[in-house]
Coordinates of C-alpha atoms in Angstrom, one line a residue:
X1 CA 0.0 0.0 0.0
X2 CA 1.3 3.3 -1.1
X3 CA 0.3 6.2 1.2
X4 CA 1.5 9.0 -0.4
X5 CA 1.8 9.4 -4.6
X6 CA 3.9 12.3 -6.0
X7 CA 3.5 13.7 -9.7
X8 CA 4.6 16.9 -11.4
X9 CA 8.2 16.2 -11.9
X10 CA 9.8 16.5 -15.3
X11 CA 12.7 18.3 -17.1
X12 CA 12.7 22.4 -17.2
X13 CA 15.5 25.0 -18.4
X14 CA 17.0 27.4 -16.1
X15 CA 14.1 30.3 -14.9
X16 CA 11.0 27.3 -15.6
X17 CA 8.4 26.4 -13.5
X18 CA 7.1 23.0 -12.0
X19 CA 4.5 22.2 -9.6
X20 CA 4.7 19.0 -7.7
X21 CA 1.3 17.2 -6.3
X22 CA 1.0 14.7 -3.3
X23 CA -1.7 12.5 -3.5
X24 CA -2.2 12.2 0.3
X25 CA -6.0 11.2 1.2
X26 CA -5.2 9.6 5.0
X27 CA -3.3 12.3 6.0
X28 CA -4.2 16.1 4.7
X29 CA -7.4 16.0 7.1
X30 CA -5.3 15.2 10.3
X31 CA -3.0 16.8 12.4
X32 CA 0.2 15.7 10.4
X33 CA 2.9 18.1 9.0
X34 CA 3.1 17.9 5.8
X35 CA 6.4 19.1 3.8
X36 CA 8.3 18.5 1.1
X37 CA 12.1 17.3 1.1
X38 CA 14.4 16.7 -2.0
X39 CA 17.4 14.8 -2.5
X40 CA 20.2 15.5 -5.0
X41 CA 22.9 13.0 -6.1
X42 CA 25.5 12.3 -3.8
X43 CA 23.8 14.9 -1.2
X44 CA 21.8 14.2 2.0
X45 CA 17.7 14.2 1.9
X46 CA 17.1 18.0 2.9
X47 CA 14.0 19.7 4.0
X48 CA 12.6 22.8 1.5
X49 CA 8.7 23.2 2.8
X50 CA 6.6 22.4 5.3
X51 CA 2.8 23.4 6.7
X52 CA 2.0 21.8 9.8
X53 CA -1.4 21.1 11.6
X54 CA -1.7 24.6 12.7
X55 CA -1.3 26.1 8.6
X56 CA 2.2 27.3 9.5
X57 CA 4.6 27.2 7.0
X58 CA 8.5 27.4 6.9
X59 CA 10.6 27.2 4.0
X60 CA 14.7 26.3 3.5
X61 CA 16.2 29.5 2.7
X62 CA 17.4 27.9 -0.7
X63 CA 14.1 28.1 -1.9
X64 CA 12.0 30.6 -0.1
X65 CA 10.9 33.7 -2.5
X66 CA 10.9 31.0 -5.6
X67 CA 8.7 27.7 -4.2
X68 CA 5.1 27.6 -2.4
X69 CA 3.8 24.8 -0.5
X70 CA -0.1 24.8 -0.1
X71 CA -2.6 22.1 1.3
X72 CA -6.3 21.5 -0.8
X73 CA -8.3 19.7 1.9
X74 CA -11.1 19.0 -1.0
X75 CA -8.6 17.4 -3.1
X76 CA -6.7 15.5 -0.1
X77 CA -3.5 16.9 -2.0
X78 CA -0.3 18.6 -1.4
X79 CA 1.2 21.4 -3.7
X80 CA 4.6 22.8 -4.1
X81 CA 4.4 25.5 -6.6
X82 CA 8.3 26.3 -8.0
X83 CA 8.9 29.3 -9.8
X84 CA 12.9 30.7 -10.7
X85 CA 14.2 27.4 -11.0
X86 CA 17.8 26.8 -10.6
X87 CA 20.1 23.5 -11.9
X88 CA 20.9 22.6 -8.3
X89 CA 16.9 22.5 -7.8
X90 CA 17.9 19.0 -9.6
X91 CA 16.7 16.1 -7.3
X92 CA 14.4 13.7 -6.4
X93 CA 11.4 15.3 -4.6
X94 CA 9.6 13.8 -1.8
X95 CA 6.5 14.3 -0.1
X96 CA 6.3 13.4 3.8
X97 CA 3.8 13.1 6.6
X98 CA 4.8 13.3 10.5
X99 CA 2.1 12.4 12.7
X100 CA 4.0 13.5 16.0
X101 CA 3.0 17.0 15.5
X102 CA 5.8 19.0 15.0
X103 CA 5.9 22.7 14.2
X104 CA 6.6 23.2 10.3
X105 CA 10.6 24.9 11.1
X106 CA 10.8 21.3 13.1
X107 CA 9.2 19.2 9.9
X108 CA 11.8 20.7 7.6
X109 CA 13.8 17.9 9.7
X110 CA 13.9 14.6 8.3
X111 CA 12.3 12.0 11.6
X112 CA 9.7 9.2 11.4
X113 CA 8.6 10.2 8.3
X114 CA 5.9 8.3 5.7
X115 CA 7.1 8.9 2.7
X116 CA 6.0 9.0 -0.9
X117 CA 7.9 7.2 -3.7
X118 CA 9.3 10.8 -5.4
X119 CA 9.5 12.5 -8.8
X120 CA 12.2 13.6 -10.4
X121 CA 13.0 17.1 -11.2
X122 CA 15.9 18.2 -13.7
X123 CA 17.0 21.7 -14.6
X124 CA 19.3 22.1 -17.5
X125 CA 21.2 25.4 -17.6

């Protein structure tokens, strides 16, 4: 069982745009953070947006100005909206669902995470 399906990822130049969606029907309507984290080649699995249970949201400064995470309750779906986009943007994006509450700045920190399978996203210069 899959609990969490990711789409939206594909190839874009330098300046593109892309938005990601997370198919995530079992946990949009309860108190789980939500966020986004990506993971480049040869890099650690980093943290770039999160809304928690309250509709905070925090951002990774690498990203904040150019990508917008947002929650649709009537879809069940998560959004991450990225605008400016940059070749080290390149990575495999994840979506993720803590359960233990955390404020967003905390979910930007990978923990006992479900996550989703990932799409790819590729900027060429």
């Amino acid at each position: 069982q899959v609990d969490l399906v990711e789409s939206g990822g594909g190839s874009v130049r330098s300046g593109g745009s892309l938005t990601l969606a997370c198919e995530a029907p079992g946990y949009i309507h309860n108190s789980f953070c939500m966020a986004w984290f990506r993971q480049a080649p040869g890099k650690e699995r980093e943290g770039i947006a999160a809304v928690d249970a309250d509709d905070a949201i925090a951002y990774a400064d690498s990203v904040k100005g150019r990508f917008t995470i947002s929650r649709d309750y009537g879809e069940s779906k998560l959004y991450l909206q990225m605008t400016n986009l940059k070749p080290e943007d390149t990575g495999m994006y994840y979506c993720a669902a803590d359960g233990s509450d955390p404020q967003a700045v905390d979910c930007l920190i990978p923990g006992d995470n479900t996550w989703g399978q990932g799409t790819q996203v590729t900027v060429s210069s």
